[in-house]
Short mmCIF file of C-alpha atoms in Angstrom, two decimals:
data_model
loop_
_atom_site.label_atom_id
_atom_site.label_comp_id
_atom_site.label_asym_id
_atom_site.label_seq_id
_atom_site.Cartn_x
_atom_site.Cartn_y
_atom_site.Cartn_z
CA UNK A 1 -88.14 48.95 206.66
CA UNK A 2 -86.13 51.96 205.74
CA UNK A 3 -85.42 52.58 209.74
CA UNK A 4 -84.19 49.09 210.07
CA UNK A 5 -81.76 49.07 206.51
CA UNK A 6 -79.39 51.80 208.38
CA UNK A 7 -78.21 48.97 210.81
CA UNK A 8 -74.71 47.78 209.39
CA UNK A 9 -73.60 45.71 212.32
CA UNK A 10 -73.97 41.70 212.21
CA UNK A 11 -74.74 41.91 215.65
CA UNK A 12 -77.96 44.25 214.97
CA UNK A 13 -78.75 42.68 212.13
CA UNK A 14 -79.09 39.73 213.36
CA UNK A 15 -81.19 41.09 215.95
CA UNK A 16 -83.35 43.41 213.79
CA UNK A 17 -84.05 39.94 212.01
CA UNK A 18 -85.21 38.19 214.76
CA UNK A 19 -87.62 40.71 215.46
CA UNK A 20 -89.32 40.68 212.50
CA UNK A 21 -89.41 36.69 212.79
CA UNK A 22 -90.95 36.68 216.09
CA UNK A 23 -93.19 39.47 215.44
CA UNK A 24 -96.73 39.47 217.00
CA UNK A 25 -96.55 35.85 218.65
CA UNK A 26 -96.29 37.27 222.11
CA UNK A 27 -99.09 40.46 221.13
CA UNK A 28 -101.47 37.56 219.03
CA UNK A 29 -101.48 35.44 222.95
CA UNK A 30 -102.12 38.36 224.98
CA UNK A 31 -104.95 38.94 222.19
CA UNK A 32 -106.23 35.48 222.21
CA UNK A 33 -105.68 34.20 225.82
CA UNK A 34 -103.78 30.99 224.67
CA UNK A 35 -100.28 29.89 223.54
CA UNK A 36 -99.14 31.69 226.24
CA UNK A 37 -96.11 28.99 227.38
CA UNK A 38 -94.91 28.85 223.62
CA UNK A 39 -94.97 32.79 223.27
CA UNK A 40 -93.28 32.76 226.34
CA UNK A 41 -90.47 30.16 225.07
CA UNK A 42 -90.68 31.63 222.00
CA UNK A 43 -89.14 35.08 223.52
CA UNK A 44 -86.81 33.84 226.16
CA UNK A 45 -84.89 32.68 222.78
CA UNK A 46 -83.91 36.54 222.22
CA UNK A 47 -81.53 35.95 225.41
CA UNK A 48 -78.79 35.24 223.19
CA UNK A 49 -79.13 37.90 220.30
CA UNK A 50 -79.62 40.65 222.69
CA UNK A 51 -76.76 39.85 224.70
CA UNK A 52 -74.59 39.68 221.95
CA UNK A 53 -76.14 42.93 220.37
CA UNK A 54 -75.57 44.93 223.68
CA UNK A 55 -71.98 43.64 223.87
CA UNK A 56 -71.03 44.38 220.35
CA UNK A 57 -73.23 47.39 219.39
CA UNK A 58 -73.25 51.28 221.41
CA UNK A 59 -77.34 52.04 220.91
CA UNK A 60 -76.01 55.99 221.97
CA UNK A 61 -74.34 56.31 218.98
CA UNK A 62 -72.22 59.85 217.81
CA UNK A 63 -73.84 59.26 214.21
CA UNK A 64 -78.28 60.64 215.14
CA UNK A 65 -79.25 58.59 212.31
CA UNK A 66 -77.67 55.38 213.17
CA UNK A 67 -78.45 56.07 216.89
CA UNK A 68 -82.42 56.31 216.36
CA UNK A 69 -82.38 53.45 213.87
CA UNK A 70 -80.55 51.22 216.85
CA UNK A 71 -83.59 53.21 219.29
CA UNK A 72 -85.95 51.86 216.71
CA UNK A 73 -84.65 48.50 217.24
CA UNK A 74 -84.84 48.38 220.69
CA UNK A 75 -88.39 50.30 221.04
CA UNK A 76 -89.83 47.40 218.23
CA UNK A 77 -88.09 44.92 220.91
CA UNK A 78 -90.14 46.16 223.25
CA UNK A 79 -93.66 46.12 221.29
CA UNK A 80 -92.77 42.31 221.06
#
């Protein structure tokens, strides 16, 4: 995603890639009705990334493109 290729940091990165891993499994239970305990494992394994992406990475940053690309992130966090 063109969005997503402004991130630099390893700590978004890393983060940005997880999200596109995970995509849809939480979305595809709410839409079926099952899988919901492994969609539910399945996110609590963000934990780590994000806390490491909010310690290492300022989302409000000076720099408007790199600032909505890191809003981006966080929004298509969200949609998981």
């Amino acid at each position: 995603d063109g969005v997503l290729s402004r991130l630099t940091e390893p700590a978004e990165r890393a983060l940005a890639a997880e999200v596109v891993q995970r995509e849809g499994r939480l979305r595809a239970a709410a839409q079926t009705g099952t899988g919901y305990r492994e969609a539910l494992a399945d996110a609590a394994q963000y934990g780590p990334t994000v806390a490491t992406f909010f310690d290492d990475v300022l989302v409000m940053a000076d720099d408007l493109s790199l600032r909505q690309a890191r809003l981006f992130l966080m929004k298509a966090l969200e949609r998981q």
